[in-house]
mmCIF file of C-alpha atoms and ligand atoms in Angstrom:
data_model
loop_
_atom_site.group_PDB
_atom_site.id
_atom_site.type_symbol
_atom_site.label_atom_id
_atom_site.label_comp_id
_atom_site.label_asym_id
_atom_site.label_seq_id
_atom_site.Cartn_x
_atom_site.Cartn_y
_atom_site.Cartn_z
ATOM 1 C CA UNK A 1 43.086 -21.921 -45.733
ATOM 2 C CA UNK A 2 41.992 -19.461 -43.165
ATOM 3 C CA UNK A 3 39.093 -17.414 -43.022
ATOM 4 C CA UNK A 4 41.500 -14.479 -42.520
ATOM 5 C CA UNK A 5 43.775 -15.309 -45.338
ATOM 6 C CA UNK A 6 40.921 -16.354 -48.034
ATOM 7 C CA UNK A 7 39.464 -12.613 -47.404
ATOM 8 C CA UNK A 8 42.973 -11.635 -47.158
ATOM 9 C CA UNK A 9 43.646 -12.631 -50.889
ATOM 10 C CA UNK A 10 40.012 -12.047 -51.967
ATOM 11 C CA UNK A 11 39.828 -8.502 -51.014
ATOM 12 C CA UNK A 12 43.544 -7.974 -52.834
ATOM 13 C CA UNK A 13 42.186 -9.477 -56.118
ATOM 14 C CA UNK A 14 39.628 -6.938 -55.854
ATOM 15 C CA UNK A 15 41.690 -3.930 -55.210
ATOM 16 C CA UNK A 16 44.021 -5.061 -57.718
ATOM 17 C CA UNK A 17 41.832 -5.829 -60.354
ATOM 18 C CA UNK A 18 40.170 -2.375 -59.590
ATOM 19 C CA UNK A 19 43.453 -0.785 -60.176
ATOM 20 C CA UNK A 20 44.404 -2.480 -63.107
ATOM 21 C CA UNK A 21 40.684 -1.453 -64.802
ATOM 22 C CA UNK A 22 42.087 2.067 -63.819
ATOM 23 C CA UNK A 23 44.497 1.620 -66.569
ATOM 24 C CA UNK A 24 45.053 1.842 -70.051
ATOM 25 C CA UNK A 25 43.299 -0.551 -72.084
ATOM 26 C CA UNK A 26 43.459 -3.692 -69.969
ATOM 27 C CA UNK A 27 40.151 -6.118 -70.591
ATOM 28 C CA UNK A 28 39.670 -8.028 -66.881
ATOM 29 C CA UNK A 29 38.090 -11.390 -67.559
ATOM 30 C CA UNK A 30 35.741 -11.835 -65.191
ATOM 31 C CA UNK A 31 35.446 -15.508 -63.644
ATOM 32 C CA UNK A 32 33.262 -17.387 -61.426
ATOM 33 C CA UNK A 33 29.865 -18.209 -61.449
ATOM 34 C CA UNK A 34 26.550 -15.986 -61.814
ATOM 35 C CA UNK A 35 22.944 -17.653 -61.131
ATOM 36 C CA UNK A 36 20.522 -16.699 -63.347
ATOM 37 C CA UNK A 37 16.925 -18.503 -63.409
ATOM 38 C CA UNK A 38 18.522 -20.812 -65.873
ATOM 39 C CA UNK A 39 20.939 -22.033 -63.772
ATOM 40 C CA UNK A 40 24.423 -21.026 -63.627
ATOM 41 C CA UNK A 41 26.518 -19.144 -65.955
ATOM 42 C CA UNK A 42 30.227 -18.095 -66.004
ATOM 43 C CA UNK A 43 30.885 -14.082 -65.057
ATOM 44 C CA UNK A 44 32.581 -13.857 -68.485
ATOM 45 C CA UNK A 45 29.276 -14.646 -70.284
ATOM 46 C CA UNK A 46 27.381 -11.973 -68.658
ATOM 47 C CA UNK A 47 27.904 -9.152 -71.034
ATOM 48 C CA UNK A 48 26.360 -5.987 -70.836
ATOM 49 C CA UNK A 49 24.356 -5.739 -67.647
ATOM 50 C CA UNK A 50 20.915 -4.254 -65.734
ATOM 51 C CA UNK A 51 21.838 -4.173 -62.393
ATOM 52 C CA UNK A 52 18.308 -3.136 -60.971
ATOM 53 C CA UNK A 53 14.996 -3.215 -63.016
ATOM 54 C CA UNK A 54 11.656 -4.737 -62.501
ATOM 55 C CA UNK A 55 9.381 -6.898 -64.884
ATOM 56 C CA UNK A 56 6.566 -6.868 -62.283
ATOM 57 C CA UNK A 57 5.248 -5.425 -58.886
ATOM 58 C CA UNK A 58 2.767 -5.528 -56.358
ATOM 59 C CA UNK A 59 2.196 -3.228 -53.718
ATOM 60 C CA UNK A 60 -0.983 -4.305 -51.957
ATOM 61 C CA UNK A 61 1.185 -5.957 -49.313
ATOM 62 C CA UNK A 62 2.809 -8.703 -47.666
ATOM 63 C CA UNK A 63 -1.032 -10.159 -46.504
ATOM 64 C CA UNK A 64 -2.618 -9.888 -50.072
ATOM 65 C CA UNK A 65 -0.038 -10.597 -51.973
ATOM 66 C CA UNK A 66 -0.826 -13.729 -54.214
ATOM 67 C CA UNK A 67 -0.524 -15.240 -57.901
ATOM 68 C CA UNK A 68 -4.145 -15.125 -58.084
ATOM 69 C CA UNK A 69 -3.990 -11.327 -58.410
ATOM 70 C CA UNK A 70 -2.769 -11.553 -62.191
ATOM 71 C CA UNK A 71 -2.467 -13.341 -65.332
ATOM 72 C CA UNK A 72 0.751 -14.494 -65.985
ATOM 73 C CA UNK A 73 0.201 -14.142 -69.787
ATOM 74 C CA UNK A 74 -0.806 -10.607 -69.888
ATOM 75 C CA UNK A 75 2.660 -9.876 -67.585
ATOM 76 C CA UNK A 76 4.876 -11.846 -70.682
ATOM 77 C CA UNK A 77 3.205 -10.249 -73.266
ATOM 78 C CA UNK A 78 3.219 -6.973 -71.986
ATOM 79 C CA UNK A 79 6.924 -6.774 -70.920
ATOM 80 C CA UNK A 80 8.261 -9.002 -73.450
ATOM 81 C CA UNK A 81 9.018 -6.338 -76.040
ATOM 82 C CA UNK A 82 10.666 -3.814 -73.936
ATOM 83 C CA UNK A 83 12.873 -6.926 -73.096
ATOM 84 C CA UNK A 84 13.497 -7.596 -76.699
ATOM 85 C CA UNK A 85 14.319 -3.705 -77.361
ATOM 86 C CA UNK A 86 17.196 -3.948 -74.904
ATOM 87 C CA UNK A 87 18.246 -7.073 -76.428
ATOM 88 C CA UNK A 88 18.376 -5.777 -79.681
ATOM 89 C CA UNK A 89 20.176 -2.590 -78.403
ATOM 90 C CA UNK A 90 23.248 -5.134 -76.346
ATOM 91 C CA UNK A 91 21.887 -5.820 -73.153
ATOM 92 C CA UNK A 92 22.628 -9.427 -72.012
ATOM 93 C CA UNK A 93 22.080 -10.006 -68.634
ATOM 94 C CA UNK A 94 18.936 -8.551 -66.852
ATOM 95 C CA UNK A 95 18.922 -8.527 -62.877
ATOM 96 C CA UNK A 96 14.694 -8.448 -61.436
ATOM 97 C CA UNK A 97 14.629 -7.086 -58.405
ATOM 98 C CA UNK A 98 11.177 -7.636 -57.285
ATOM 99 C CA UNK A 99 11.947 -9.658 -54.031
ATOM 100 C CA UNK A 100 9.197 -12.175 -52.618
ATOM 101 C CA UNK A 101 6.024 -10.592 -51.307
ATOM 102 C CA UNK A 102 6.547 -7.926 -53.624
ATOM 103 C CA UNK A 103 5.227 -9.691 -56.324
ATOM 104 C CA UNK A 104 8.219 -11.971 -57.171
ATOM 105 C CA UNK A 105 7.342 -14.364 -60.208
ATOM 106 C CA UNK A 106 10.291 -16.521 -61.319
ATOM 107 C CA UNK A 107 8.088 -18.761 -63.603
ATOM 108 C CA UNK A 108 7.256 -15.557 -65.609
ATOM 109 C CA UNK A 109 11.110 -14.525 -65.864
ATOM 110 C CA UNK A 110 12.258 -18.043 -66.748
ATOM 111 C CA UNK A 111 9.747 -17.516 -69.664
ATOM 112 C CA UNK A 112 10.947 -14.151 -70.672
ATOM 113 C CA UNK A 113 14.635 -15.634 -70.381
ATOM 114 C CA UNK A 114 13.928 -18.378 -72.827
ATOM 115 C CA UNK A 115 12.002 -16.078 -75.105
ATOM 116 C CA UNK A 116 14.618 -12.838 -75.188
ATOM 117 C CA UNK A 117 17.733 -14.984 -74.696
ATOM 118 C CA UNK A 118 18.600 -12.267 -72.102
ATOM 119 C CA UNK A 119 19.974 -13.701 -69.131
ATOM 120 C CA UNK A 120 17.677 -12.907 -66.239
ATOM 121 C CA UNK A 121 18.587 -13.047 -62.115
ATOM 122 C CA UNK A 122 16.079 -13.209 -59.523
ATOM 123 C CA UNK A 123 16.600 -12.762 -55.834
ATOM 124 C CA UNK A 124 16.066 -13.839 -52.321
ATOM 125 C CA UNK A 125 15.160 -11.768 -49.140
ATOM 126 C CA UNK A 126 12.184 -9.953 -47.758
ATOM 127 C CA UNK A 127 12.262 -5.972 -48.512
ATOM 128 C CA UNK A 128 11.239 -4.361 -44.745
ATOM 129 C CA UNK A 129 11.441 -0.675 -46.175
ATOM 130 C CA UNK A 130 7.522 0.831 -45.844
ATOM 131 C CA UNK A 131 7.353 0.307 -42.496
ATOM 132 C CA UNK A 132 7.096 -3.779 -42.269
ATOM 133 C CA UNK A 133 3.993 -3.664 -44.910
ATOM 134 C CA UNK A 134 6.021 -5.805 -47.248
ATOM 135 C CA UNK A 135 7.410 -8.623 -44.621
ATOM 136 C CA UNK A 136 5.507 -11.587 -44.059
ATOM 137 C CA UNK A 137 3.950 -11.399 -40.475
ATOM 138 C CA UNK A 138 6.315 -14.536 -39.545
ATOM 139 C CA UNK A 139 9.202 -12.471 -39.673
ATOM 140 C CA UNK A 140 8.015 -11.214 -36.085
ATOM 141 C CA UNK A 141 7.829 -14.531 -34.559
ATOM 142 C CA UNK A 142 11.365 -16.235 -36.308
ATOM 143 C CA UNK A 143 15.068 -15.639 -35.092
ATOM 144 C CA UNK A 144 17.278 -15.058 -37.729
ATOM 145 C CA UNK A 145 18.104 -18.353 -38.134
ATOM 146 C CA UNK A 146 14.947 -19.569 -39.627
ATOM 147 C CA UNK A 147 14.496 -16.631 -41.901
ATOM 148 C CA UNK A 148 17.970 -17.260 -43.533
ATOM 149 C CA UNK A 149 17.475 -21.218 -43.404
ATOM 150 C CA UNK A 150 14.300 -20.125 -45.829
ATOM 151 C CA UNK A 151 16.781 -18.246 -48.202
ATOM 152 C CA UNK A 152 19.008 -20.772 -48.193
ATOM 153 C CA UNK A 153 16.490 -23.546 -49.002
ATOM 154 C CA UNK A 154 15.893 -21.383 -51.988
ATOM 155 C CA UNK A 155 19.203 -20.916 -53.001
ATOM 156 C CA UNK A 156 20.214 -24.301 -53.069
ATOM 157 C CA UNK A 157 16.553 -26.141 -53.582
ATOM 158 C CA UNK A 158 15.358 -23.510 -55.704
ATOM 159 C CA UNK A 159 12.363 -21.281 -55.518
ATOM 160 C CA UNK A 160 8.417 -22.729 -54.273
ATOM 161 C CA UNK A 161 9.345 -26.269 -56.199
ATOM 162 C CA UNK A 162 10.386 -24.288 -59.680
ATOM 163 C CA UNK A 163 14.375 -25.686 -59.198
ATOM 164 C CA UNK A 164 15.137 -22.031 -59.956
ATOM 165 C CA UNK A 165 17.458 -20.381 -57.585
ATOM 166 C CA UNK A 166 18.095 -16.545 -57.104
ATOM 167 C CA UNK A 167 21.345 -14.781 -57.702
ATOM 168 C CA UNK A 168 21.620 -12.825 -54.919
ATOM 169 C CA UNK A 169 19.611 -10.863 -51.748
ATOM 170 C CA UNK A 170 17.745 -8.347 -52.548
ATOM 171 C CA UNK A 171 16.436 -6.616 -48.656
ATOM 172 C CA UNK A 172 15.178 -3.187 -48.270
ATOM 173 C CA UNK A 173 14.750 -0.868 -45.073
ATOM 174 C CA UNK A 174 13.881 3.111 -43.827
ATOM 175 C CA UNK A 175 16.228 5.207 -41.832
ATOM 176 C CA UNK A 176 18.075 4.114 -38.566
ATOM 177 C CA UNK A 177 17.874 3.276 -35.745
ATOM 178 C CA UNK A 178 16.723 0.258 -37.070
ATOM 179 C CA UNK A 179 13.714 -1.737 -35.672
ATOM 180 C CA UNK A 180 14.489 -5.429 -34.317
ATOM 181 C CA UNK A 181 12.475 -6.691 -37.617
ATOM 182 C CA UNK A 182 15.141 -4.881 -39.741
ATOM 183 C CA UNK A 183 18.010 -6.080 -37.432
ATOM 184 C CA UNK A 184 16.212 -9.813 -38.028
ATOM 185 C CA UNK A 185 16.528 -9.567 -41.851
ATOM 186 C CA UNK A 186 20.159 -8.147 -42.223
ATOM 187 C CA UNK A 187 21.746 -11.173 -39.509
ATOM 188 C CA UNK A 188 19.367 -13.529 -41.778
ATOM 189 C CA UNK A 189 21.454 -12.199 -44.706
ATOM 190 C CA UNK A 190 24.672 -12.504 -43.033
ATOM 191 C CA UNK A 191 23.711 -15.947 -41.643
ATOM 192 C CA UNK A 192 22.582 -16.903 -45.819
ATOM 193 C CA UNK A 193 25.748 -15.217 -47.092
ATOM 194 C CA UNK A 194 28.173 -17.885 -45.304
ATOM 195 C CA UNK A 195 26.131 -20.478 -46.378
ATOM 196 C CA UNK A 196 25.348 -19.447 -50.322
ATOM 197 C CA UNK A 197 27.717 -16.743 -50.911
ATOM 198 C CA UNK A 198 25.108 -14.772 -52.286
ATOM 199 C CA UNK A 199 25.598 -11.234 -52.966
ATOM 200 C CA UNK A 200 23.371 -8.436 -50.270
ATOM 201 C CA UNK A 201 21.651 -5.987 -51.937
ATOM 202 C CA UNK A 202 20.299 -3.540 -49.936
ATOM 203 C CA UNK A 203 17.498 -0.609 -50.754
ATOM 204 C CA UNK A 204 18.407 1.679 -49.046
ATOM 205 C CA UNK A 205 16.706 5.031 -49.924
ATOM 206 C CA UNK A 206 17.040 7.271 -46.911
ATOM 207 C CA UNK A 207 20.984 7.915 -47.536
ATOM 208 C CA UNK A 208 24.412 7.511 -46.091
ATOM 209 C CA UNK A 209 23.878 6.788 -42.785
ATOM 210 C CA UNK A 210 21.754 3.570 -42.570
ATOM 211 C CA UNK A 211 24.135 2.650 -45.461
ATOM 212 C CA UNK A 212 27.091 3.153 -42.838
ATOM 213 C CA UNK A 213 24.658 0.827 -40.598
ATOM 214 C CA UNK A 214 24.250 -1.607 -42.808
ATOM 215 C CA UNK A 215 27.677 -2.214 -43.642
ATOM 216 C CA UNK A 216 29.124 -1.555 -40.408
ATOM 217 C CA UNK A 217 26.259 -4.687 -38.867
ATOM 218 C CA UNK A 218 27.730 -6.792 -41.944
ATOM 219 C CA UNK A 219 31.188 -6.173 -40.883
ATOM 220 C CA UNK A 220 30.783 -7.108 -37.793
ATOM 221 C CA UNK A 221 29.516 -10.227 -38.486
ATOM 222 C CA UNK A 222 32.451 -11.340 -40.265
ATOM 223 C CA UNK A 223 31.144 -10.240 -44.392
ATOM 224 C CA UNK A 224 33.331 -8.271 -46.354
ATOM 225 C CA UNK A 225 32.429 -5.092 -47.606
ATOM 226 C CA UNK A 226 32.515 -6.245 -51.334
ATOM 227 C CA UNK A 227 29.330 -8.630 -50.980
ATOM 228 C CA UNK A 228 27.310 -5.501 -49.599
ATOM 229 C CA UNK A 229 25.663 -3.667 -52.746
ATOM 230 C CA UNK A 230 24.167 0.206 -51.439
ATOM 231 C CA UNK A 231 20.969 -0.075 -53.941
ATOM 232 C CA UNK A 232 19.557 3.403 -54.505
ATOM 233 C CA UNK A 233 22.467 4.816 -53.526
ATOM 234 C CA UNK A 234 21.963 8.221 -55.383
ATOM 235 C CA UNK A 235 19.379 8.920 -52.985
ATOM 236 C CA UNK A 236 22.152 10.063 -50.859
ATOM 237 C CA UNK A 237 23.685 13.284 -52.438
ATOM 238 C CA UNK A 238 26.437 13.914 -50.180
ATOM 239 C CA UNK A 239 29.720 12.180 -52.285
ATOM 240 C CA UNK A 240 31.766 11.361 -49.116
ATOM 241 C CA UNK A 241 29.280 8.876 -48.280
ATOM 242 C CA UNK A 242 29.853 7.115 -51.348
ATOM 243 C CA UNK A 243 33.801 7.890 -51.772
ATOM 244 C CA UNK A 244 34.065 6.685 -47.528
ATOM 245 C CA UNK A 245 32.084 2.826 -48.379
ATOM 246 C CA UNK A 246 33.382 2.520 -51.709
ATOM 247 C CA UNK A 247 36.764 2.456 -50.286
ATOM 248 C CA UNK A 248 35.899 0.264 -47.562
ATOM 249 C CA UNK A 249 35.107 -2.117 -50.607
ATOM 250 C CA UNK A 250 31.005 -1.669 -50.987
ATOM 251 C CA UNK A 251 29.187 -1.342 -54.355
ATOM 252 C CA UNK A 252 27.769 1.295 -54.714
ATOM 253 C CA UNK A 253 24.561 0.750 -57.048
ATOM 254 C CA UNK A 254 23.301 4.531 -59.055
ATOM 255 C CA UNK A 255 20.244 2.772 -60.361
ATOM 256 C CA UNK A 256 18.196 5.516 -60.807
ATOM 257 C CA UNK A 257 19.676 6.735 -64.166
ATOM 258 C CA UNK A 258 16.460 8.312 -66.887
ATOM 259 C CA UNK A 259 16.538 10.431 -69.651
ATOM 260 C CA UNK A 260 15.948 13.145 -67.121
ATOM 261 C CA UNK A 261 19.028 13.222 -65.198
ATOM 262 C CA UNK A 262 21.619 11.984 -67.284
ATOM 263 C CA UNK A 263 23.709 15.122 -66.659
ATOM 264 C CA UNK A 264 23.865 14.756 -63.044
ATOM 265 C CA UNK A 265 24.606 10.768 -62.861
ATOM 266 C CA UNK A 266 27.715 11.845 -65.261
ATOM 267 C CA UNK A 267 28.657 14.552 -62.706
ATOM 268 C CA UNK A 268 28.916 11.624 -59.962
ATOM 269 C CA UNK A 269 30.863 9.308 -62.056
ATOM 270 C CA UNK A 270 33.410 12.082 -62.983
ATOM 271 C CA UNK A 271 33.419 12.831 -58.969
ATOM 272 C CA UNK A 272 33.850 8.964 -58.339
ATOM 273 C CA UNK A 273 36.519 8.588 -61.546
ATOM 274 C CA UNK A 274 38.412 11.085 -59.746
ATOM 275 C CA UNK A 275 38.395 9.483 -56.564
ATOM 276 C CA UNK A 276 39.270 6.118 -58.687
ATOM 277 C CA UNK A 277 36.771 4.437 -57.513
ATOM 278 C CA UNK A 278 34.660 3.821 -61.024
ATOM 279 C CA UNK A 279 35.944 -0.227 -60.307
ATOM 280 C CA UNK A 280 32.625 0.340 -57.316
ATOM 281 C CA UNK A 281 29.892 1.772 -59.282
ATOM 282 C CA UNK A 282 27.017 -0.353 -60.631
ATOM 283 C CA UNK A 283 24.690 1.495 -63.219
ATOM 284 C CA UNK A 284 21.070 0.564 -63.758
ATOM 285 C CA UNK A 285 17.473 2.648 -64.047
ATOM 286 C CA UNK A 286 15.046 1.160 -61.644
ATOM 287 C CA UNK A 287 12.742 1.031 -64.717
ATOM 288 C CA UNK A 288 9.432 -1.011 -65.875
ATOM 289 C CA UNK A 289 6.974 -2.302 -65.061
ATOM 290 C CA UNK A 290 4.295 -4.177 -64.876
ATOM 291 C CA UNK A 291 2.518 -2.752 -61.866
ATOM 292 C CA UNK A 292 -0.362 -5.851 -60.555
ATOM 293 C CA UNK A 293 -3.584 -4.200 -59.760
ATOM 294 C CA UNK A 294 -3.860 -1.322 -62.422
ATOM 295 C CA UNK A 295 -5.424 -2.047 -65.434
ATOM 296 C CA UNK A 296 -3.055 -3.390 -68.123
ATOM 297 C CA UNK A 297 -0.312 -3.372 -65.145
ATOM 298 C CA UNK A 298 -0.665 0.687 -65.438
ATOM 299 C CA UNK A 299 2.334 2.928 -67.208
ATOM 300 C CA UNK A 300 5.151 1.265 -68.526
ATOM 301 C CA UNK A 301 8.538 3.349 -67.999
ATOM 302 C CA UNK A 302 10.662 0.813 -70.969
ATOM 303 C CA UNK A 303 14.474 0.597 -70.543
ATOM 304 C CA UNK A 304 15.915 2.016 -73.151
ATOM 305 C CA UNK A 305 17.313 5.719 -71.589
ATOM 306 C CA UNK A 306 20.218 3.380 -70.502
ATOM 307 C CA UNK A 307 20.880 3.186 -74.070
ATOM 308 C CA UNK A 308 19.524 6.042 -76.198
ATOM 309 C CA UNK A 309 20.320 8.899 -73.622
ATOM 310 C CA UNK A 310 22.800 7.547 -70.797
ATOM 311 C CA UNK A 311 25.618 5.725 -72.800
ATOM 312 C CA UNK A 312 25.959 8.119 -75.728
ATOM 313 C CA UNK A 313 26.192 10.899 -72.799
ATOM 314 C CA UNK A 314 28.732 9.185 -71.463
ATOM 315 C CA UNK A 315 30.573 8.796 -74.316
ATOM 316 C CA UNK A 316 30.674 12.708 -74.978
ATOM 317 C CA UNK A 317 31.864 13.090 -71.618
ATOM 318 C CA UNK A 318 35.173 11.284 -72.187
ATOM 319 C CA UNK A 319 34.859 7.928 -70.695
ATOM 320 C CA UNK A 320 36.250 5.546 -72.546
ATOM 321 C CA UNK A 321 35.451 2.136 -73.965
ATOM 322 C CA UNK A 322 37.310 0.319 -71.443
ATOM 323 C CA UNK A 323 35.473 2.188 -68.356
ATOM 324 C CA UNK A 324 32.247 1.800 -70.224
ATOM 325 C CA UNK A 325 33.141 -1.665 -70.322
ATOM 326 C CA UNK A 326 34.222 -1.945 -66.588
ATOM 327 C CA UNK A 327 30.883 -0.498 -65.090
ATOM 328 C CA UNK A 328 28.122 -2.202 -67.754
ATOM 329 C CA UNK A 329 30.186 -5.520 -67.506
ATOM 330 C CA UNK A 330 32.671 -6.638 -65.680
ATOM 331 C CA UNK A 331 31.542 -4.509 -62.498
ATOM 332 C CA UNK A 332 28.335 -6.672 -62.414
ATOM 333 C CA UNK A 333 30.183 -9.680 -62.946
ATOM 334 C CA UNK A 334 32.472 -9.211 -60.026
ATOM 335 C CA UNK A 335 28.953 -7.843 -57.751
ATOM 336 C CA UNK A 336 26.821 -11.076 -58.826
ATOM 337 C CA UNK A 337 29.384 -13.734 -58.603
ATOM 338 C CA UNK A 338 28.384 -16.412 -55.724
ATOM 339 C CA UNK A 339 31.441 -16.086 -53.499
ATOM 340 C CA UNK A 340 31.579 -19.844 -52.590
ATOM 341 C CA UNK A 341 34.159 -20.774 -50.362
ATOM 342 C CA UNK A 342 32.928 -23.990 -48.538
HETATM 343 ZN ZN1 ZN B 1 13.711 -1.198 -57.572
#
C-alpha cells in the first residue's frame, strides 16, 4: 500500500473514530500497541491515563548531569506513595516525561512499575528549550541523522543496556525563529518517527506560533499531524490556536491542570467540546517531583488534583461518562500507540 493511501485511511479512522466518540454512548476500543518500560502493552489495557508528569528531575544541566548526583533508593521511596495514591484512586497508566539529560532514570521507573502495578512510559529525545543548557554539546557537531539513529537505537535496543525502550519523543524548545540546534532535533524526530513510529511530543511553552512551526516543519517532512502532541499547550491562551491544529489533526496536550485552575481548564474544554474537537485533548498536571539536588529532592507537588478537584469538576460541569472516558483513556491510547507501518 502507498504511503498516500496508508495516511489516507489512517487519518479517516481518526476522524471517524473522533466523530463517533462525539456521540451517544459509543465505547471506542482502542487497539495497537503502547510501550511502557515493561515492554509492550495493547492500547485497550491502558486505562485511565497521565499524559505528562514527572517522578524525577535535574536541572543542573546537560554537562553535570549524572547518576552519581542521587540515590536511586531515596527517589523510589520518596515517590512511591504518591504513585500508589493514584493507583488506588484509578490511574493505570503513568507517562514520565523527564527526557535524557534531564535526569531521565528508567531503572528507577521500571521499579516503581513493578511495585505500583501502574503502567509507566518513558521517552526519547533531547529537550532544547532553556536556551541549549539541556542538549548534550554533541548535538552541535551531529546532522540529524545521527541524533535520530541514537533514538532509534533506543527504541528498538532499549535504553543505556536496560532492554527498556521509550514510548514516545519527548523534545522541548523557546519561541521561533528557531536556532539550527532546534531545527537539528525536530528533523531527528521526523527522521526517528519513520523508523519507530513513535509519537512527538513537543514542550512547547511560548504559544501558538512555534506550535504552528513545529507542525508545519513535521508536515513537511511527510508526518501527519496526529503523531505531533502540542505539550503545554495551555500556555497559549488564544483558542484559535488550538481549534486551527486540532483540526489539522494535532493533540493538543492541557497538562497543566491543579487544584488552582480547575475552573479555567473546564472553560477550554467546553470551548473545545463546542468546536468538537474533545476527540484532540490530552489531560495531565505536570506534577511531582523529585527535584535532584535539593535536599530530600525538595517539595513534592503529589498527583492527586487530577482526581480530588479536576474530575469531580468536570463532572458538575456536564461532561459525561463517555467524554470522561474519551479524554482520560482512549485519547491517550490513540496519542501513545507506535504507528508502525514498516
Ligand atoms: Zn513537564
Amino acid at each position: 500500500m502507498s504511503l498516500h493511501r496508508r495516511k489516507f485511511l489512517k487519518n479517516s479512522f481518526v476522524l471517524a473514530s473522533g466523530s463517533l466518540l462525539q456521540s451517544a454512548n459509543f465505547r471506542f476500543q482502542p487497539e495497537g500497541k503502547i510501550i511502557t518500560v515493561n515492554g509492550p502493552i495493547d492500547a485497550s489495557q491502558m486505562g485511565m491515563t497521565l499524559v505528562h508528569e514527572h517522578v524525577q528531575v535535574d536541572f543542573i544541566g546537560a554537562d553535570k548531569v549524572n547518576p552519581g548526583r542521587y540515590n536511586a533508593d531515596e527517589i523510589f521511596n520518596t515517590v512511591l506513595p504518591y504513585l500508589q495514591q493514584i493507583r488506588n484512586a484509578g490511574c493505570k497508566t503513568f507517562i514520565d516525561c523527564t527526557p535524557p539529560w534531564l535526569g531521565r532514570d528508567v531503572k528507577i521507573l521500571k521499579r516503581l512499575s513493578d511495585t505500583t502495578g501502574l503502567n509507566i512510559i518513558t521517552n526519547t529525545g533531547y529537550y532544547g528549550a532553556s536556551a541549549d543548557k539541556f542538549l548534550p554539546a554533541s548535538v552541535k557537531t551531529s546532522v540529524a541523522d545521527e541524533i535520530a539513529a541514537i533514538w532509534t537505537d533506543e527504541a528498538i535496543k532499549g535504553i543505556d543496556n536496560t532492554g527498556i525502550k521509550p514510548g514516545f519523543m519527548k523534545l522541548g524548545l523557546d519561541n521561533v525563529p528557531f536556532s539550527h540546534s532546534i531545527e537539528k532535533i525536530l528533523k531527528a524526530a521526523s527522521i526517528t518517527y519513520l523508523k519507530t513510529g513513535l509519537p512527538i511530543g513537543v514542550h512547547t511553552t511560548r504559544g501558538g506560533e512555534p506550535a504552528k512551526k513545529e507542525l508545519q516543519l513535521l508536515n513537511d517532512w511527510g508526518d501527519p499531524a496526529d503523531r505531533w502532541i502540542w505539550i503545554h499547550a495551555q500556555n497559549e491562551k488564544e483558542i484559535n490556536y488550538h481549534i486551527e491544529l486540532a483540526k489539522k489533526g494535532a493533540w493538543i496536550s492541557l497538562d497543566g491542570i491543579s487544584k488552582s485552575n480547575v475552573a479555567d481548564n473546564i472553560n477550554t474544554l467546553q470551548q473545545l467540546k463546542k468546536e468538537k474537537l474533545l476527540h484532540k485533548i490530552l489531560l495531565s498536571q505536570d506534577a511531582g517531583w523529585y527535584n535532584i539536588g535539593e535536599a530530600g529532592g525538595g517539595k513534592f507537588r503529589n498527583y492527586m488534583d487530577f482526581f480530588d478537584s479536576f474530575l469531580p469538576a468536570l463532572k458538575k460541569s456536564g461532561f459525561s461518562e463517555t467524554e470522561i472516558h474519551q479524554l482520560t483513556f482512549v485519547n491517550p491510547s490513540l496519542a501513545f500507540t507506535l504507528n508502525v507501518k514498516r
